[in-house]
Amino acid sequence: MRHPLTSPTPPSALSGPSRRTVLGAVAASAALPALGTATASAATDKKAKKIKKLAAGGDLGPNVIVFDPSTPGIQAKLDEIFRQQESAQFGTGRYALLFKPGTYNGLNAQIGFYTSIAGLGLSPDDTTINGDVTVDAGWFNGNATQNFWRSAENLALVPVNGTNRWAVAQAAPFRRMHVRGGLNLAPDGYGWASGGYIADSRIDGSVGPYSQQQWYTRDSSVGGWVNAVWNMVFSGVEGAPAQSFPNPPYTTLDTTPVSREKPFLYLDGADYKVFLPEMRTSARGTTWGNGTPRGTSLPLSQFYVAQAGDTAATLNAALAQGLNLLLTPGIYHLDAPVDVTRAGTVVLGLGYATLVPDGGATAVKVADVDGVRLAGFLVDAGTVNSATLIEIGPDGASADHSADPITVQDVFVRIGGAGAGKATTSMVINAHHTIVDHTWVWRADHGDGVGWDTNRADYGVVVNGDDVLATGLFVEHFNKYDVQWFGERGRTVFFQNEKAYDAPNQAAVQDGDVKGFAAYKVDNSVTTHEGWGLGSYCYYNVDPSIRQDHGFAAPNTPGVKFHDLLVVSLGGNGQFEHVVNDIGAATSGTDTVPSTVVSYP
């Protein structure tokens, strides 16, 4: 359990205490036959009927609920789902709430676990809710630090009282939203909060993070920003506060080096399509504010619409036919990887569709090909150790993908929490030029199946590819290194980390002569690397005497650069001796005052 802590803040900020306490996926699996020549034809006919039904406005499975302005009882349905999902942190429910273009009056859509709400227009302004899309923390006594796994996308909101509340923690993106008012990122009463991520959104009023310890906002527009606690990072944000780290701790980049927004489902007349936004370089502001967004569309007839219970064989057979995958909400048990080999393939999840690799399998493998887009799903480690959970590019990948990179967006990884799970390495990125845009890779610190060896996971993210960009990188609690970077010319804009709480003693986290495994390590072979707005926290609650030599490790060479680093000891449970290598003051005592380094080297 984390205890209340007080964080140093500028005069306008509130205290920013810490995170997590202890709280508790089972799924059915139904196999379809492998698709040979004869069965492929039958399956194609069956799928064609399904596509025809969807194009005519039918459903996408039992857990995708589509509303239009004339639908009766919308508020009652929203309330029913929220009651089920409000505190179901490790439950099996998965829901996508989709709103057709139009205007909806007087709604308050409260969003619980594994629930996504989205508009079905091409622009957020096509679907307006005169009301609120609310995340609060009543289920957890006003503590929002466990408000994970939920999302809001592609809607315009006119908040009833002028300000919409979105009090979330990790894995809760706010994308392609237009708030015609203000946005409050803290729970009612300004209780604890630890998030979060905004992209491609316009907030006409001010954003108030209040107790939020950290936040990343990308390619958006805000009417103002109220305060900061430890680490607020902006790239390509119109109206962002000026660079001022560490006091107040704002890291502000005028543009985002490369970005390509997440694919999304929309309605073109009566037909469902998936829009694929185009890539932007030196991006700033939203993609949708000046007319039709730029990109391409794919009809749903080019997707296999998967249902919970579909096997790896079924999904791979669809991919082999040249189809993309739309994963509808549910839990998918896999005895082999989802194997993406075709350039330009889209794998899009709705409602936190969850992949569980069984028997030590890898969940997803992507070949060394251009333009693959993975988005909107959760990978939950199985009980048998997987060597890896997600592999982007094979070992030794060498192709140049600069013109059409692989993108990984709102793809989340969990080891433990919903039950004992194990994985040696969670995400390996071998393909050059990959963009990882918002991920939370989490070795669970609470829930079921949690313990130093029970949910063993040594490494979070390992980057071997060159020219990889991470925007919004959240990686926490791994037994050894949370992030290891071996590729050249890597860049990270915003990093949030907590070291593993449950290390039993100093010896368990000793890396040779170095005390503690760095949260983010750039290999000594690397000559060029850059990061902005990176933070690591320690909370060694089993042995508070544990010391970390540093939060960050990197070669001392002019081409490896960091801007705005911080380390924090939460309540004095463990301490950092330095920030990066042997640079930066030690943390001390229980005051939670960050130790910072503005520039390295």
PDB file of N, CA, C and O in Angstrom, residues 449-481:
ATOM      1  N   GLY A 449      -1.997 -12.832  -7.594  1.00  0.00           N
ATOM      2  CA  GLY A 449      -0.811 -13.345  -8.266  1.00  0.00           C
ATOM      3  C   GLY A 449       0.329 -12.365  -8.280  1.00  0.00           C
ATOM      4  O   GLY A 449       1.024 -12.214  -9.289  1.00  0.00           O
ATOM      5  N   VAL A 450       0.561 -11.697  -7.154  1.00  0.00           N
ATOM      6  CA  VAL A 450       1.594 -10.666  -7.073  1.00  0.00           C
ATOM      7  C   VAL A 450       2.618 -11.047  -6.024  1.00  0.00           C
ATOM      8  O   VAL A 450       2.269 -11.372  -4.888  1.00  0.00           O
ATOM      9  N   GLY A 451       3.873 -11.045  -6.382  1.00  0.00           N
ATOM     10  CA  GLY A 451       4.969 -11.325  -5.473  1.00  0.00           C
ATOM     11  C   GLY A 451       6.272 -11.313  -6.249  1.00  0.00           C
ATOM     12  O   GLY A 451       6.289 -11.491  -7.475  1.00  0.00           O
ATOM     13  N   TRP A 452       7.380 -11.114  -5.582  1.00  0.00           N
ATOM     14  CA  TRP A 452       8.680 -10.932  -6.230  1.00  0.00           C
ATOM     15  C   TRP A 452       8.955 -12.009  -7.285  1.00  0.00           C
ATOM     16  O   TRP A 452       9.447 -11.728  -8.371  1.00  0.00           O
ATOM     17  N   ASP A 453       8.636 -13.253  -6.974  1.00  0.00           N
ATOM     18  CA  ASP A 453       8.818 -14.339  -7.940  1.00  0.00           C
ATOM     19  C   ASP A 453       7.499 -14.853  -8.506  1.00  0.00           C
ATOM     20  O   ASP A 453       7.489 -15.561  -9.515  1.00  0.00           O
ATOM     21  N   THR A 454       6.382 -14.489  -7.880  1.00  0.00           N
ATOM     22  CA  THR A 454       5.079 -14.971  -8.350  1.00  0.00           C
ATOM     23  C   THR A 454       4.736 -14.404  -9.719  1.00  0.00           C
ATOM     24  O   THR A 454       4.301 -15.129 -10.618  1.00  0.00           O
ATOM     25  N   ASN A 455       4.902 -13.096  -9.901  1.00  0.00           N
ATOM     26  CA  ASN A 455       4.705 -12.485 -11.222  1.00  0.00           C
ATOM     27  C   ASN A 455       6.039 -11.930 -11.718  1.00  0.00           C
ATOM     28  O   ASN A 455       6.187 -10.762 -12.029  1.00  0.00           O
ATOM     29  N   ARG A 456       6.990 -12.828 -11.795  1.00  0.00           N
ATOM     30  CA  ARG A 456       8.348 -12.473 -12.192  1.00  0.00           C
ATOM     31  C   ARG A 456       8.344 -11.903 -13.605  1.00  0.00           C
ATOM     32  O   ARG A 456       7.763 -12.481 -14.545  1.00  0.00           O
ATOM     33  N   ALA A 457       9.002 -10.772 -13.778  1.00  0.00           N
ATOM     34  CA  ALA A 457       9.122 -10.124 -15.088  1.00  0.00           C
ATOM     35  C   ALA A 457      10.374  -9.254 -15.029  1.00  0.00           C
ATOM     36  O   ALA A 457      10.360  -8.180 -14.434  1.00  0.00           O
ATOM     37  N   ASP A 458      11.454  -9.718 -15.634  1.00  0.00           N
ATOM     38  CA  ASP A 458      12.743  -9.044 -15.459  1.00  0.00           C
ATOM     39  C   ASP A 458      12.835  -7.722 -16.212  1.00  0.00           C
ATOM     40  O   ASP A 458      13.378  -6.754 -15.693  1.00  0.00           O
ATOM     41  N   TYR A 459      12.301  -7.678 -17.439  1.00  0.00           N
ATOM     42  CA  TYR A 459      12.521  -6.515 -18.295  1.00  0.00           C
ATOM     43  C   TYR A 459      11.195  -6.023 -18.874  1.00  0.00           C
ATOM     44  O   TYR A 459      10.366  -6.815 -19.316  1.00  0.00           O
ATOM     45  N   GLY A 460      11.028  -4.710 -18.894  1.00  0.00           N
ATOM     46  CA  GLY A 460       9.810  -4.121 -19.429  1.00  0.00           C
ATOM     47  C   GLY A 460       9.878  -3.923 -20.926  1.00  0.00           C
ATOM     48  O   GLY A 460       9.278  -4.677 -21.691  1.00  0.00           O
ATOM     49  N   VAL A 461      10.609  -2.921 -21.384  1.00  0.00           N
ATOM     50  CA  VAL A 461      10.733  -2.599 -22.801  1.00  0.00           C
ATOM     51  C   VAL A 461      12.202  -2.658 -23.188  1.00  0.00           C
ATOM     52  O   VAL A 461      13.048  -2.029 -22.530  1.00  0.00           O
ATOM     53  N   VAL A 462      12.507  -3.403 -24.245  1.00  0.00           N
ATOM     54  CA  VAL A 462      13.862  -3.498 -24.780  1.00  0.00           C
ATOM     55  C   VAL A 462      13.827  -3.002 -26.225  1.00  0.00           C
ATOM     56  O   VAL A 462      13.062  -3.523 -27.045  1.00  0.00           O
ATOM     57  N   VAL A 463      14.644  -1.998 -26.524  1.00  0.00           N
ATOM     58  CA  VAL A 463      14.668  -1.399 -27.858  1.00  0.00           C
ATOM     59  C   VAL A 463      15.996  -1.729 -28.524  1.00  0.00           C
ATOM     60  O   VAL A 463      17.055  -1.269 -28.087  1.00  0.00           O
ATOM     61  N   ASN A 464      15.924  -2.521 -29.581  1.00  0.00           N
ATOM     62  CA  ASN A 464      17.107  -2.860 -30.373  1.00  0.00           C
ATOM     63  C   ASN A 464      17.147  -2.113 -31.697  1.00  0.00           C
ATOM     64  O   ASN A 464      18.220  -1.957 -32.291  1.00  0.00           O
ATOM     65  N   GLY A 465      15.992  -1.676 -32.186  1.00  0.00           N
ATOM     66  CA  GLY A 465      15.926  -0.991 -33.470  1.00  0.00           C
ATOM     67  C   GLY A 465      16.487   0.419 -33.397  1.00  0.00           C
ATOM     68  O   GLY A 465      16.504   1.063 -32.338  1.00  0.00           O
ATOM     69  N   ASP A 466      16.912   0.924 -34.542  1.00  0.00           N
ATOM     70  CA  ASP A 466      17.413   2.298 -34.638  1.00  0.00           C
ATOM     71  C   ASP A 466      16.253   3.252 -34.922  1.00  0.00           C
ATOM     72  O   ASP A 466      15.215   2.858 -35.469  1.00  0.00           O
ATOM     73  N   ASP A 467      16.438   4.501 -34.553  1.00  0.00           N
ATOM     74  CA  ASP A 467      15.493   5.582 -34.875  1.00  0.00           C
ATOM     75  C   ASP A 467      14.090   5.317 -34.336  1.00  0.00           C
ATOM     76  O   ASP A 467      13.082   5.687 -34.945  1.00  0.00           O
ATOM     77  N   VAL A 468      14.019   4.689 -33.181  1.00  0.00           N
ATOM     78  CA  VAL A 468      12.731   4.426 -32.526  1.00  0.00           C
ATOM     79  C   VAL A 468      12.343   5.643 -31.694  1.00  0.00           C
ATOM     80  O   VAL A 468      13.187   6.237 -31.000  1.00  0.00           O
ATOM     81  N   LEU A 469      11.067   6.013 -31.755  1.00  0.00           N
ATOM     82  CA  LEU A 469      10.540   7.160 -31.005  1.00  0.00           C
ATOM     83  C   LEU A 469       9.449   6.680 -30.058  1.00  0.00           C
ATOM     84  O   LEU A 469       8.517   5.986 -30.478  1.00  0.00           O
ATOM     85  N   ALA A 470       9.562   7.056 -28.790  1.00  0.00           N
ATOM     86  CA  ALA A 470       8.515   6.772 -27.807  1.00  0.00           C
ATOM     87  C   ALA A 470       7.936   8.090 -27.319  1.00  0.00           C
ATOM     88  O   ALA A 470       8.670   8.960 -26.844  1.00  0.00           O
ATOM     89  N   THR A 471       6.618   8.229 -27.446  1.00  0.00           N
ATOM     90  CA  THR A 471       5.928   9.416 -26.933  1.00  0.00           C
ATOM     91  C   THR A 471       4.893   8.940 -25.919  1.00  0.00           C
ATOM     92  O   THR A 471       3.899   8.325 -26.282  1.00  0.00           O
ATOM     93  N   GLY A 472       5.155   9.201 -24.648  1.00  0.00           N
ATOM     94  CA  GLY A 472       4.260   8.730 -23.597  1.00  0.00           C
ATOM     95  C   GLY A 472       4.586   7.313 -23.190  1.00  0.00           C
ATOM     96  O   GLY A 472       3.832   6.384 -23.458  1.00  0.00           O
ATOM     97  N   LEU A 473       5.737   7.124 -22.528  1.00  0.00           N
ATOM     98  CA  LEU A 473       6.248   5.802 -22.170  1.00  0.00           C
ATOM     99  C   LEU A 473       6.110   5.619 -20.658  1.00  0.00           C
ATOM    100  O   LEU A 473       6.785   6.289 -19.875  1.00  0.00           O
ATOM    101  N   PHE A 474       5.214   4.704 -20.273  1.00  0.00           N
ATOM    102  CA  PHE A 474       4.978   4.387 -18.863  1.00  0.00           C
ATOM    103  C   PHE A 474       5.400   2.932 -18.648  1.00  0.00           C
ATOM    104  O   PHE A 474       4.813   2.020 -19.250  1.00  0.00           O
ATOM    105  N   VAL A 475       6.387   2.687 -17.800  1.00  0.00           N
ATOM    106  CA  VAL A 475       6.898   1.325 -17.578  1.00  0.00           C
ATOM    107  C   VAL A 475       7.229   1.196 -16.101  1.00  0.00           C
ATOM    108  O   VAL A 475       8.004   1.998 -15.564  1.00  0.00           O
ATOM    109  N   GLU A 476       6.668   0.157 -15.431  1.00  0.00           N
ATOM    110  CA  GLU A 476       6.762   0.137 -13.973  1.00  0.00           C
ATOM    111  C   GLU A 476       7.006  -1.249 -13.387  1.00  0.00           C
ATOM    112  O   GLU A 476       6.467  -2.246 -13.878  1.00  0.00           O
ATOM    113  N   HIS A 477       7.832  -1.268 -12.315  1.00  0.00           N
ATOM    114  CA  HIS A 477       7.903  -2.350 -11.329  1.00  0.00           C
ATOM    115  C   HIS A 477       8.615  -3.617 -11.777  1.00  0.00           C
ATOM    116  O   HIS A 477       8.392  -4.686 -11.198  1.00  0.00           O
ATOM    117  N   PHE A 478       9.484  -3.547 -12.768  1.00  0.00           N
ATOM    118  CA  PHE A 478      10.115  -4.770 -13.238  1.00  0.00           C
ATOM    119  C   PHE A 478      11.235  -5.207 -12.296  1.00  0.00           C
ATOM    120  O   PHE A 478      11.840  -4.408 -11.590  1.00  0.00           O
ATOM    121  N   ASN A 479      11.495  -6.527 -12.295  1.00  0.00           N
ATOM    122  CA  ASN A 479      12.465  -7.079 -11.360  1.00  0.00           C
ATOM    123  C   ASN A 479      13.875  -6.578 -11.643  1.00  0.00           C
ATOM    124  O   ASN A 479      14.688  -6.462 -10.723  1.00  0.00           O
ATOM    125  N   LYS A 480      14.161  -6.302 -12.920  1.00  0.00           N
ATOM    126  CA  LYS A 480      15.484  -5.784 -13.272  1.00  0.00           C
ATOM    127  C   LYS A 480      15.310  -4.439 -13.990  1.00  0.00           C
ATOM    128  O   LYS A 480      14.801  -3.501 -13.395  1.00  0.00           O
ATOM    129  N   TYR A 481      15.702  -4.348 -15.252  1.00  0.00           N
ATOM    130  CA  TYR A 481      15.610  -3.064 -15.951  1.00  0.00           C
ATOM    131  C   TYR A 481      14.202  -2.851 -16.507  1.00  0.00           C
ATOM    132  O   TYR A 481      13.644  -3.720 -17.174  1.00  0.00           O
TER     133      TYR A 481
END
